[in-house]
Amino acid sequence: MLDYDKEAEGYDALRGGEPRATAAAEAVLSLVPVRARSLLDVACGTGIVTRRIVAARDGLRATGVDLAPAMARRAAARLPGAVVRADSRRLPFRDGEFDAVTSVWLLHLAGGSENVRAIVAECARVLRPGGVYVTTVDKGAAHNVGSDIDAVLADRPPSTAHDAADRVEAHARAHGLLPAGQARFTGHGQGRSPRRTVADLRRGWFVTLPPGEPLAEDFAARLMALPDQDRPRPDPVFALRAFVKP
């Protein structure tokens, strides 16, 4: 698992910067009703997407929340007075406080079904009746673009996709949320190159390949043997699901 305090400084540059943030914000807003006036962005990270959401929709106020101190500080610089440091499993907000709640690139990091269930439950709790919850799903699968890199990584030990769309929908239904739409967006600048994939592997990106383990180094060697070490393969396309609170 990555240390997101250490990741904060280079996070935006390594993940597509403003083009990716713009694409994400546009896709999120396509699922947020125009009448929404308050939005909570859970696990807002550096606030790069949150700021784009606010800029693109007049009259929409956004609050960001993130657990990692370094991430929260960067978000607060972009959204002064509108960022709270907190655990997404125990949100410090009243029941029904927000017209919309988002969690972009969070559920795949939750560490298990119980945590995903708790996060979805909290997002449902702070959502007002008629409000919409929007979240990314199937993040790991989005990175499989059919490249030679993916062919190498296909042999790694499997992991459970706790953000699989059907699992997330089941958690949402269990907490009174109903499916309300889907959207997709391109992860601009996130197409993997072999060299970058090796660097990510050695930073702990792949949970079933712990850095420093012999198996991880075996995969690193196989990746380093691929051609065009610095050529990015195609960008991933991420999926969003929306759920409404009746």
Coordinates of N, CA and C in Angstrom, one line a residue:
M1 N 0.8 -1.2 0.0 CA 0.0 0.0 0.0 C 0.9 1.2 0.0
L2 N 0.5 2.2 -0.8 CA 1.3 3.4 -0.9 C 1.1 4.3 0.3
D3 N 2.1 5.0 0.7 CA 2.0 6.0 1.8 C 1.6 7.3 1.1
Y4 N 0.4 7.7 1.3 CA -0.1 8.9 0.6 C 0.4 10.2 1.2
D5 N 1.0 10.2 2.4 CA 1.7 11.4 2.8 C 2.9 11.6 2.0
K6 N 3.6 10.5 1.7 CA 4.8 10.6 0.9 C 4.5 10.9 -0.5
E7 N 3.3 10.4 -1.0 CA 2.9 10.5 -2.4 C 2.4 11.9 -2.7
A8 N 2.0 12.7 -1.7 CA 1.3 14.0 -1.9 C 2.1 14.9 -2.8
E9 N 3.4 15.1 -2.6 CA 4.2 16.1 -3.3 C 4.1 15.9 -4.8
G10 N 4.3 14.6 -5.3 CA 4.3 14.4 -6.7 C 3.0 13.7 -7.2
Y11 N 2.0 13.7 -6.4 CA 0.8 13.0 -6.8 C 0.2 13.5 -8.1
D12 N -0.1 14.7 -8.2 CA -0.7 15.3 -9.4 C 0.1 15.1 -10.6
A13 N 1.4 15.3 -10.6 CA 2.2 15.2 -11.7 C 2.3 13.8 -12.2
L14 N 2.3 12.8 -11.3 CA 2.4 11.4 -11.7 C 1.0 10.8 -12.2
R15 N 0.0 11.5 -12.0 CA -1.4 11.0 -12.3 C -2.1 11.9 -13.3
G16 N -1.5 12.5 -14.2 CA -2.2 13.2 -15.3 C -2.5 14.6 -15.1
G17 N -2.2 15.2 -13.9 CA -2.4 16.6 -13.6 C -3.8 17.1 -14.0
E18 N -3.8 18.3 -14.5 CA -5.1 19.0 -14.8 C -5.9 18.3 -15.8
P19 N -5.3 17.8 -16.9 CA -6.2 17.1 -17.9 C -7.0 16.0 -17.3
R20 N -6.3 15.2 -16.5 CA -7.1 14.1 -15.9 C -8.1 14.6 -14.9
A21 N -7.7 15.6 -14.1 CA -8.7 16.2 -13.1 C -9.9 16.8 -13.8
T22 N -9.7 17.5 -15.0 CA -10.8 18.0 -15.7 C -11.7 17.0 -16.2
A23 N -11.2 15.9 -16.7 CA -12.0 14.8 -17.3 C -12.8 14.2 -16.1
A24 N -12.2 14.0 -15.0 CA -12.9 13.4 -13.8 C -14.0 14.3 -13.4
A25 N -13.7 15.6 -13.2 CA -14.7 16.5 -12.7 C -15.9 16.6 -13.7
E26 N -15.6 16.6 -15.0 CA -16.7 16.7 -15.9 C -17.6 15.4 -15.9
A27 N -17.0 14.3 -15.7 CA -17.8 13.0 -15.6 C -18.6 13.0 -14.3
V28 N -18.0 13.4 -13.2 CA -18.7 13.4 -12.0 C -19.9 14.4 -12.1
L29 N -19.7 15.6 -12.6 CA -20.8 16.5 -12.7 C -21.9 16.1 -13.6
S30 N -21.6 15.2 -14.6 CA -22.6 14.7 -15.5 C -23.6 13.8 -14.7
L31 N -23.2 13.4 -13.5 CA -24.1 12.6 -12.7 C -24.7 13.3 -11.5
V32 N -24.2 14.5 -11.2 CA -24.7 15.3 -10.1 C -25.8 16.2 -10.6
P33 N -27.0 16.2 -10.0 CA -28.1 17.0 -10.4 C -27.8 18.5 -10.4
V34 N -28.3 19.2 -11.4 CA -28.0 20.7 -11.5 C -28.5 21.4 -10.2
R35 N -29.5 20.9 -9.6 CA -30.1 21.6 -8.4 C -29.2 21.4 -7.2
A36 N -28.2 20.5 -7.2 CA -27.3 20.3 -6.0 C -26.6 21.6 -5.7
R37 N -26.6 21.9 -4.4 CA -25.9 23.1 -3.9 C -24.7 22.8 -3.0
S38 N -24.7 21.6 -2.4 CA -23.6 21.3 -1.5 C -23.1 19.9 -1.8
L39 N -21.8 19.8 -1.9 CA -21.2 18.5 -2.3 C -20.0 18.2 -1.4
L40 N -20.0 16.9 -0.9 CA -18.9 16.4 -0.1 C -18.0 15.5 -1.0
D41 N -16.7 15.8 -1.1 CA -15.8 15.0 -1.8 C -14.9 14.2 -0.8
V42 N -15.3 12.9 -0.7 CA -14.6 12.1 0.3 C -13.3 11.5 -0.3
A43 N -12.2 11.6 0.5 CA -10.9 11.3 0.0 C -10.5 12.2 -1.2
C44 N -10.6 13.5 -0.9 CA -10.4 14.5 -2.0 C -8.9 14.6 -2.4
G45 N -8.0 13.9 -1.7 CA -6.6 14.0 -2.1 C -6.1 15.4 -2.1
T46 N -5.4 15.8 -3.1 CA -4.8 17.1 -3.2 C -5.9 18.2 -3.6
G47 N -7.1 17.8 -3.8 CA -8.2 18.7 -4.1 C -8.2 19.2 -5.6
I48 N -7.4 18.5 -6.4 CA -7.3 19.0 -7.8 C -8.6 18.7 -8.6
V49 N -9.3 17.6 -8.2 CA -10.6 17.3 -8.9 C -11.6 18.2 -8.2
T50 N -11.6 18.3 -6.9 CA -12.6 19.0 -6.2 C -12.7 20.5 -6.7
R51 N -11.5 21.1 -6.8 CA -11.5 22.4 -7.3 C -12.1 22.6 -8.7
R52 N -11.9 21.6 -9.6 CA -12.4 21.6 -10.9 C -14.0 21.5 -10.9
I53 N -14.4 20.7 -9.9 CA -15.9 20.5 -9.8 C -16.5 21.8 -9.4
V54 N -16.0 22.5 -8.4 CA -16.5 23.8 -8.0 C -16.4 24.8 -9.1
A55 N -15.3 24.9 -9.8 CA -15.1 25.9 -10.9 C -16.1 25.7 -12.1
A56 N -16.5 24.4 -12.3 CA -17.4 24.1 -13.4 C -18.9 24.2 -13.2
R57 N -19.3 24.4 -11.9 CA -20.7 24.5 -11.6 C -21.0 25.7 -10.7
D58 N -21.6 26.7 -11.3 CA -22.0 27.9 -10.5 C -23.0 27.5 -9.4
G59 N -22.7 28.1 -8.2 CA -23.6 27.9 -7.1 C -23.4 26.6 -6.3
L60 N -22.4 25.8 -6.7 CA -22.2 24.5 -6.0 C -21.0 24.8 -5.0
R61 N -21.2 24.5 -3.8 CA -20.2 24.6 -2.7 C -19.7 23.2 -2.4
A62 N -18.4 23.0 -2.3 CA -17.8 21.7 -2.1 C -17.0 21.7 -0.8
T63 N -17.1 20.6 -0.1 CA -16.3 20.4 1.1 C -15.4 19.1 0.8
G64 N -14.2 19.2 1.1 CA -13.3 18.0 0.9 C -12.9 17.4 2.2
V65 N -12.7 16.1 2.2 CA -12.3 15.4 3.4 C -11.2 14.4 3.0
D66 N -10.1 14.3 3.7 CA -9.1 13.3 3.5 C -8.4 13.0 4.8
L67 N -7.9 11.7 4.8 CA -7.3 11.2 6.1 C -5.8 11.6 6.1
A68 N -5.1 11.6 5.0 CA -3.7 11.8 4.9 C -3.4 13.3 5.2
P69 N -2.6 13.6 6.2 CA -2.3 15.1 6.5 C -1.7 15.8 5.3
A70 N -0.8 15.3 4.6 CA -0.1 16.0 3.5 C -1.1 16.2 2.4
M71 N -2.0 15.3 2.1 CA -3.0 15.5 1.1 C -4.0 16.6 1.5
A72 N -4.4 16.5 2.7 CA -5.4 17.5 3.2 C -4.8 18.9 3.2
R73 N -3.5 19.0 3.5 CA -2.9 20.4 3.4 C -2.9 20.9 2.0
R74 N -2.6 20.1 1.1 CA -2.6 20.5 -0.3 C -4.0 20.9 -0.8
A75 N -4.9 20.1 -0.4 CA -6.3 20.4 -0.8 C -6.8 21.7 -0.2
A76 N -6.4 21.9 1.1 CA -6.8 23.1 1.8 C -6.2 24.4 1.1
A77 N -5.0 24.3 0.5 CA -4.5 25.4 -0.2 C -5.3 25.7 -1.5
R78 N -6.0 24.7 -2.0 CA -6.8 24.9 -3.2 C -8.2 25.3 -2.8
L79 N -8.7 24.9 -1.7 CA -10.0 25.1 -1.2 C -10.0 25.7 0.2
P80 N -9.5 26.9 0.4 CA -9.4 27.4 1.8 C -10.6 27.4 2.6
G81 N -10.5 26.8 3.8 CA -11.6 26.8 4.7 C -12.7 25.7 4.4
A82 N -12.4 24.9 3.4 CA -13.4 23.9 3.0 C -12.9 22.4 3.0
V83 N -11.8 22.2 3.7 CA -11.2 20.9 3.8 C -11.1 20.4 5.3
V84 N -11.5 19.2 5.5 CA -11.5 18.6 6.9 C -10.6 17.3 6.8
R85 N -9.8 17.1 7.8 CA -9.1 15.8 7.9 C -9.9 14.9 8.7
A86 N -10.2 13.7 8.1 CA -11.1 12.8 8.8 C -11.0 11.4 8.1
D87 N -11.5 10.4 8.8 CA -11.6 9.0 8.3 C -12.9 8.9 7.5
S88 N -12.8 8.4 6.3 CA -14.0 8.3 5.5 C -15.0 7.2 6.0
R89 N -14.6 6.4 7.0 CA -15.5 5.5 7.6 C -16.2 6.1 8.8
R90 N -15.8 7.3 9.2 CA -16.5 8.0 10.3 C -16.5 9.5 10.0
L91 N -17.4 9.9 9.1 CA -17.4 11.3 8.6 C -18.0 12.2 9.7
P92 N -17.3 13.3 9.9 CA -17.7 14.3 11.0 C -18.8 15.3 10.5
F93 N -19.9 14.7 9.9 CA -20.9 15.6 9.4 C -22.3 15.0 9.8
R94 N -23.3 15.9 9.8 CA -24.6 15.5 10.2 C -25.3 14.6 9.2
D95 N -26.3 13.9 9.6 CA -27.1 13.1 8.7 C -27.8 14.1 7.7
G96 N -27.8 13.7 6.4 CA -28.5 14.4 5.4 C -28.0 15.8 5.2
E97 N -26.6 16.0 5.4 CA -26.1 17.4 5.3 C -25.8 17.8 3.8
F98 N -25.6 16.9 2.9 CA -25.2 17.2 1.6 C -26.1 16.8 0.5
D99 N -26.2 17.6 -0.6 CA -27.0 17.3 -1.8 C -26.3 16.2 -2.6
A100 N -25.0 16.1 -2.6 CA -24.2 15.2 -3.4 C -23.0 14.8 -2.6
V101 N -22.6 13.5 -2.8 CA -21.3 13.0 -2.1 C -20.6 12.3 -3.2
T102 N -19.3 12.5 -3.3 CA -18.4 11.8 -4.3 C -17.3 11.1 -3.6
S103 N -16.8 10.0 -4.2 CA -15.6 9.3 -3.7 C -14.9 8.8 -5.0
V104 N -13.9 9.6 -5.4 CA -13.2 9.2 -6.6 C -11.9 8.6 -6.3
W105 N -11.6 7.4 -6.8 CA -10.4 6.6 -6.5 C -10.2 6.4 -5.1
L106 N -11.2 6.0 -4.4 CA -11.1 5.6 -2.9 C -11.4 4.2 -2.6
L107 N -12.5 3.6 -3.1 CA -13.0 2.3 -2.6 C -12.0 1.2 -2.9
H108 N -11.2 1.3 -4.0 CA -10.2 0.3 -4.2 C -9.1 0.3 -3.2
L109 N -8.9 1.4 -2.5 CA -7.9 1.5 -1.4 C -8.4 1.1 0.0
A110 N -9.7 0.8 0.1 CA -10.3 0.6 1.4 C -9.7 -0.5 2.2
G111 N -9.2 -1.5 1.6 CA -8.5 -2.6 2.3 C -9.4 -3.8 2.7
G112 N -10.6 -3.8 2.2 CA -11.5 -4.9 2.5 C -13.0 -4.6 2.4
S113 N -13.8 -5.6 2.3 CA -15.3 -5.3 2.1 C -15.9 -4.6 3.3
E114 N -15.4 -4.9 4.5 CA -16.0 -4.2 5.7 C -15.7 -2.7 5.6
N115 N -14.5 -2.3 5.2 CA -14.2 -0.9 5.1 C -15.0 -0.2 3.9
V116 N -15.2 -0.9 2.8 CA -16.0 -0.4 1.7 C -17.4 -0.2 2.2
R117 N -17.9 -1.2 2.9 CA -19.3 -1.1 3.4 C -19.5 0.1 4.3
A118 N -18.5 0.3 5.2 CA -18.5 1.4 6.1 C -18.5 2.7 5.4
I119 N -17.6 2.8 4.4 CA -17.5 4.1 3.6 C -18.8 4.4 2.9
V120 N -19.4 3.4 2.2 CA -20.7 3.6 1.5 C -21.8 4.0 2.5
A121 N -21.8 3.3 3.7 CA -22.8 3.6 4.7 C -22.7 5.1 5.1
E122 N -21.5 5.6 5.4 CA -21.3 7.0 5.8 C -21.7 7.9 4.7
C123 N -21.3 7.6 3.4 CA -21.7 8.5 2.3 C -23.2 8.6 2.2
A124 N -23.9 7.4 2.4 CA -25.4 7.4 2.4 C -26.0 8.2 3.6
R125 N -25.3 8.1 4.7 CA -25.9 8.8 5.9 C -25.9 10.3 5.8
V126 N -24.8 10.8 5.2 CA -24.7 12.3 5.2 C -25.4 12.9 3.9
L127 N -25.9 12.0 3.1 CA -26.6 12.4 1.9 C -28.1 12.7 2.2
R128 N -28.6 13.8 1.8 CA -30.0 14.1 2.0 C -30.9 13.3 1.1
P129 N -32.2 13.1 1.5 CA -33.1 12.4 0.6 C -33.2 13.1 -0.8
G130 N -33.1 12.4 -1.9 CA -33.1 13.0 -3.2 C -31.7 13.3 -3.7
G131 N -30.7 13.1 -2.8 CA -29.3 13.4 -3.2 C -28.7 12.2 -3.9
V132 N -27.5 12.5 -4.4 CA -26.8 11.5 -5.3 C -25.4 11.2 -4.8
Y133 N -25.0 9.9 -4.7 CA -23.7 9.5 -4.4 C -23.0 9.0 -5.7
V134 N -21.8 9.5 -6.0 CA -21.1 9.2 -7.2 C -19.7 8.6 -6.8
T135 N -19.4 7.5 -7.3 CA -18.1 6.9 -6.9 C -17.5 6.1 -8.1
T136 N -16.1 6.0 -8.1 CA -15.4 5.2 -9.1 C -15.6 3.7 -8.7
V137 N -15.6 2.9 -9.7 CA -15.7 1.4 -9.5 C -14.7 0.8 -10.5
D138 N -14.3 -0.5 -10.2 CA -13.5 -1.3 -11.1 C -12.2 -0.6 -11.5
K139 N -11.5 0.1 -10.5 CA -10.3 0.8 -10.9 C -9.2 0.0 -11.4
G140 N -9.0 -1.2 -10.8 CA -7.9 -2.0 -11.2 C -8.1 -2.5 -12.6
A141 N -9.3 -2.9 -12.9 CA -9.6 -3.4 -14.3 C -9.4 -2.3 -15.3
A142 N -9.6 -1.1 -15.0 CA -9.5 0.0 -15.9 C -8.0 0.2 -16.4
H143 N -7.1 -0.2 -15.6 CA -5.7 -0.1 -16.0 C -5.2 -1.2 -17.0
N144 N -6.1 -2.2 -17.1 CA -5.7 -3.3 -18.1 C -6.2 -2.9 -19.4
V145 N -5.3 -2.4 -20.2 CA -5.6 -1.9 -21.6 C -5.2 -2.9 -22.7
G146 N -4.8 -4.1 -22.3 CA -4.4 -5.1 -23.3 C -3.0 -4.9 -23.8
S147 N -2.2 -4.2 -23.1 CA -0.8 -4.0 -23.5 C 0.1 -5.1 -23.2
D148 N 1.4 -5.0 -23.6 CA 2.4 -6.0 -23.3 C 2.7 -5.9 -21.8
I149 N 2.5 -4.8 -21.2 CA 2.7 -4.6 -19.7 C 1.6 -5.5 -19.0
D150 N 0.4 -5.4 -19.5 CA -0.7 -6.1 -18.9 C -0.5 -7.6 -19.0
A151 N 0.1 -8.0 -20.2 CA 0.4 -9.5 -20.4 C 1.4 -10.0 -19.3
V152 N 2.4 -9.2 -19.0 CA 3.3 -9.5 -17.9 C 2.6 -9.6 -16.6
L153 N 1.9 -8.6 -16.3 CA 1.2 -8.5 -14.9 C 0.1 -9.5 -14.7
A154 N -0.4 -10.1 -15.8 CA -1.5 -11.0 -15.7 C -1.1 -12.2 -14.9
D155 N 0.2 -12.5 -14.8 CA 0.6 -13.7 -14.0 C 0.8 -13.4 -12.5
R156 N 0.6 -12.1 -12.1 CA 0.9 -11.9 -10.6 C -0.2 -12.5 -9.8
P157 N 0.0 -12.7 -8.5 CA -1.0 -13.2 -7.6 C -2.3 -12.4 -7.6
P158 N -3.4 -13.0 -7.7 CA -4.7 -12.2 -7.8 C -5.0 -11.5 -6.5
S159 N -5.7 -10.4 -6.6 CA -6.3 -9.7 -5.4 C -7.7 -9.5 -5.6
T160 N -8.5 -9.3 -4.5 CA -9.9 -9.1 -4.6 C -10.2 -7.6 -4.9
A161 N -11.0 -7.4 -5.9 CA -11.4 -6.0 -6.3 C -12.6 -5.6 -5.4
H162 N -12.3 -5.0 -4.3 CA -13.4 -4.6 -3.4 C -14.3 -3.5 -3.9
D163 N -13.8 -2.8 -5.0 CA -14.6 -1.8 -5.6 C -15.3 -2.3 -6.9
A164 N -15.4 -3.6 -7.1 CA -16.1 -4.1 -8.2 C -17.5 -3.6 -8.2
A165 N -18.0 -3.2 -9.4 CA -19.3 -2.5 -9.6 C -20.4 -3.3 -8.9
D166 N -20.5 -4.6 -9.0 CA -21.6 -5.3 -8.4 C -21.5 -5.3 -6.9
R167 N -20.3 -5.3 -6.3 CA -20.1 -5.3 -4.9 C -20.5 -3.9 -4.4
V168 N -20.1 -2.9 -5.1 CA -20.4 -1.5 -4.6 C -22.0 -1.3 -4.7
E169 N -22.6 -1.8 -5.8 CA -24.0 -1.6 -5.9 C -24.7 -2.4 -4.7
A170 N -24.2 -3.6 -4.4 CA -24.8 -4.3 -3.3 C -24.7 -3.5 -2.0
H171 N -23.6 -2.9 -1.7 CA -23.4 -2.1 -0.5 C -24.3 -0.9 -0.5
A172 N -24.4 -0.3 -1.7 CA -25.3 0.9 -1.8 C -26.7 0.5 -1.5
R173 N -27.2 -0.5 -2.1 CA -28.6 -1.0 -1.9 C -28.9 -1.3 -0.4
A174 N -27.9 -1.9 0.2 CA -28.0 -2.3 1.6 C -28.2 -1.0 2.5
H175 N -27.8 0.1 2.0 CA -27.9 1.4 2.8 C -28.9 2.3 2.1
G176 N -29.8 1.8 1.4 CA -30.9 2.5 0.9 C -30.7 3.4 -0.4
L177 N -29.6 3.1 -1.1 CA -29.3 3.9 -2.3 C -29.6 3.0 -3.5
L178 N -30.1 3.7 -4.5 CA -30.6 3.0 -5.8 C -29.7 3.5 -7.0
P179 N -29.4 2.6 -7.9 CA -28.7 3.0 -9.1 C -29.3 4.2 -9.8
A180 N -28.5 5.1 -10.2 CA -29.0 6.3 -10.8 C -28.2 6.8 -12.0
G181 N -27.3 6.0 -12.6 CA -26.6 6.4 -13.8 C -25.1 5.9 -13.7
Q182 N -24.5 6.1 -14.9 CA -23.1 5.7 -15.1 C -22.4 6.7 -16.0
A183 N -21.1 6.8 -15.8 CA -20.3 7.6 -16.7 C -18.9 7.0 -16.8
R184 N -18.1 7.5 -17.8 CA -16.7 7.0 -18.0 C -15.9 8.2 -18.3
F185 N -14.6 8.2 -18.0 CA -13.7 9.2 -18.4 C -12.3 8.7 -18.5
T186 N -11.5 9.4 -19.4 CA -10.1 8.9 -19.6 C -9.2 9.4 -18.6
G187 N -8.3 8.5 -18.1 CA -7.3 8.9 -17.2 C -6.1 9.5 -17.9
H188 N -6.2 10.7 -18.4 CA -5.2 11.3 -19.2 C -3.8 11.3 -18.5
G189 N -2.8 10.9 -19.2 CA -1.4 10.9 -18.6 C -1.1 9.7 -17.7
Q190 N -2.1 8.7 -17.7 CA -1.8 7.5 -16.8 C -1.5 6.3 -17.6
G191 N -1.3 6.4 -18.9 CA -0.8 5.2 -19.6 C 0.5 4.8 -19.1
R192 N 0.6 3.5 -18.8 CA 1.9 3.0 -18.2 C 2.9 2.8 -19.2
S193 N 4.2 3.1 -18.9 CA 5.3 2.6 -19.6 C 6.0 1.5 -18.8
P194 N 6.8 0.7 -19.4 CA 7.5 -0.3 -18.5 C 8.3 0.3 -17.4
R195 N 9.1 1.3 -17.7 CA 9.9 1.9 -16.6 C 9.1 2.5 -15.5
R196 N 8.0 3.1 -15.9 CA 7.2 3.7 -14.8 C 6.5 2.6 -14.0
T197 N 6.1 1.5 -14.6 CA 5.5 0.4 -13.9 C 6.4 -0.2 -12.9
V198 N 7.7 -0.4 -13.3 CA 8.7 -0.9 -12.4 C 8.8 0.0 -11.2
A199 N 8.8 1.3 -11.5 CA 8.9 2.3 -10.4 C 7.7 2.2 -9.4
D200 N 6.5 2.1 -10.0 CA 5.3 1.9 -9.2 C 5.4 0.6 -8.4
L201 N 5.9 -0.4 -9.0 CA 6.0 -1.7 -8.3 C 6.9 -1.6 -7.1
R202 N 8.0 -0.9 -7.3 CA 8.9 -0.8 -6.2 C 8.5 0.3 -5.1
R203 N 7.4 1.0 -5.4 CA 6.8 2.0 -4.4 C 5.7 1.3 -3.7
G204 N 5.3 0.1 -4.0 CA 4.2 -0.6 -3.3 C 2.9 -0.4 -4.0
W205 N 2.9 -0.1 -5.3 CA 1.6 0.1 -6.0 C 0.8 -1.2 -6.1
F206 N 1.4 -2.3 -6.3 CA 0.7 -3.6 -6.5 C 0.7 -4.4 -5.1
V207 N -0.5 -4.5 -4.6 CA -0.6 -5.1 -3.2 C -0.1 -6.5 -3.1
T208 N -0.2 -7.3 -4.1 CA 0.2 -8.7 -4.1 C 1.7 -8.9 -4.5
L209 N 2.4 -7.8 -4.7 CA 3.8 -7.8 -5.0 C 4.6 -6.9 -4.1
P210 N 4.7 -7.2 -2.9 CA 5.4 -6.3 -1.9 C 6.8 -5.9 -2.3
P211 N 7.1 -4.6 -2.3 CA 8.5 -4.2 -2.7 C 9.6 -5.0 -2.0
G212 N 10.6 -5.3 -2.7 CA 11.7 -6.0 -2.1 C 11.6 -7.5 -2.1
E213 N 10.4 -8.0 -2.3 CA 10.2 -9.5 -2.3 C 10.8 -10.1 -3.6
P214 N 11.3 -11.3 -3.5 CA 11.9 -11.9 -4.8 C 10.9 -12.0 -5.9
L215 N 9.6 -12.2 -5.6 CA 8.6 -12.3 -6.7 C 8.4 -10.9 -7.3
A216 N 8.4 -9.8 -6.5 CA 8.3 -8.5 -7.1 C 9.5 -8.2 -8.0
E217 N 10.7 -8.6 -7.6 CA 11.9 -8.3 -8.4 C 11.9 -9.2 -9.7
D218 N 11.3 -10.4 -9.6 CA 11.1 -11.2 -10.8 C 10.2 -10.4 -11.9
F219 N 9.1 -9.9 -11.4 CA 8.2 -9.1 -12.3 C 8.9 -7.9 -12.8
A220 N 9.7 -7.2 -11.9 CA 10.5 -6.0 -12.4 C 11.4 -6.4 -13.5
A221 N 12.1 -7.5 -13.4 CA 13.0 -7.9 -14.5 C 12.3 -8.2 -15.8
R222 N 11.1 -8.8 -15.7 CA 10.3 -9.1 -16.9 C 9.8 -7.8 -17.5
L223 N 9.4 -6.8 -16.7 CA 9.0 -5.6 -17.2 C 10.2 -4.8 -17.9
M224 N 11.3 -4.9 -17.3 CA 12.5 -4.2 -17.8 C 13.0 -4.8 -19.1
A225 N 12.5 -6.0 -19.4 CA 12.9 -6.7 -20.7 C 12.0 -6.3 -21.8
L226 N 10.9 -5.5 -21.6 CA 10.0 -5.1 -22.6 C 10.6 -4.0 -23.5
P227 N 10.2 -3.9 -24.7 CA 10.7 -2.8 -25.6 C 10.1 -1.5 -25.2
D228 N 10.7 -0.4 -25.7 CA 10.2 0.9 -25.6 C 9.9 1.3 -24.1
Q229 N 10.9 1.2 -23.3 CA 10.8 1.4 -21.9 C 10.1 2.7 -21.4
D230 N 10.2 3.7 -22.2 CA 9.6 5.0 -21.8 C 8.4 5.4 -22.6
R231 N 7.9 4.5 -23.4 CA 6.7 4.8 -24.2 C 5.4 4.4 -23.4
P232 N 4.6 5.4 -23.1 CA 3.4 5.1 -22.4 C 2.4 4.3 -23.3
R233 N 1.8 3.3 -22.7 CA 0.8 2.5 -23.4 C -0.5 3.3 -23.3
P234 N -1.6 2.8 -23.8 CA -2.9 3.6 -23.8 C -3.3 4.0 -22.4
D235 N -4.0 5.2 -22.3 CA -4.5 5.6 -21.1 C -5.7 4.7 -20.6
P236 N -5.8 4.5 -19.3 CA -7.0 3.8 -18.8 C -8.3 4.6 -19.0
V237 N -9.4 4.0 -18.9 CA -10.7 4.6 -18.9 C -11.4 4.2 -17.7
F238 N -11.7 5.2 -16.8 CA -12.3 4.9 -15.5 C -13.9 4.9 -15.6
A239 N -14.5 4.1 -14.7 CA -15.9 4.0 -14.6 C -16.5 4.7 -13.3
L240 N -17.6 5.4 -13.5 CA -18.3 6.0 -12.4 C -19.7 5.4 -12.3
R241 N -20.2 5.2 -11.1 CA -21.5 4.8 -10.8 C -22.2 5.8 -9.9
A242 N -23.5 6.1 -10.2 CA -24.2 7.1 -9.3 C -25.4 6.3 -8.6
F243 N -25.7 6.7 -7.4 CA -26.8 6.1 -6.6 C -27.6 7.3 -6.0
V244 N -28.9 7.1 -6.0 CA -29.7 8.2 -5.4 C -30.3 7.7 -4.1
K245 N -30.5 8.6 -3.2 CA -31.1 8.3 -1.9 C -32.6 8.7 -2.0
P246 N -33.5 7.7 -2.1 CA -35.0 8.1 -2.3 C -35.5 9.0 -1.2

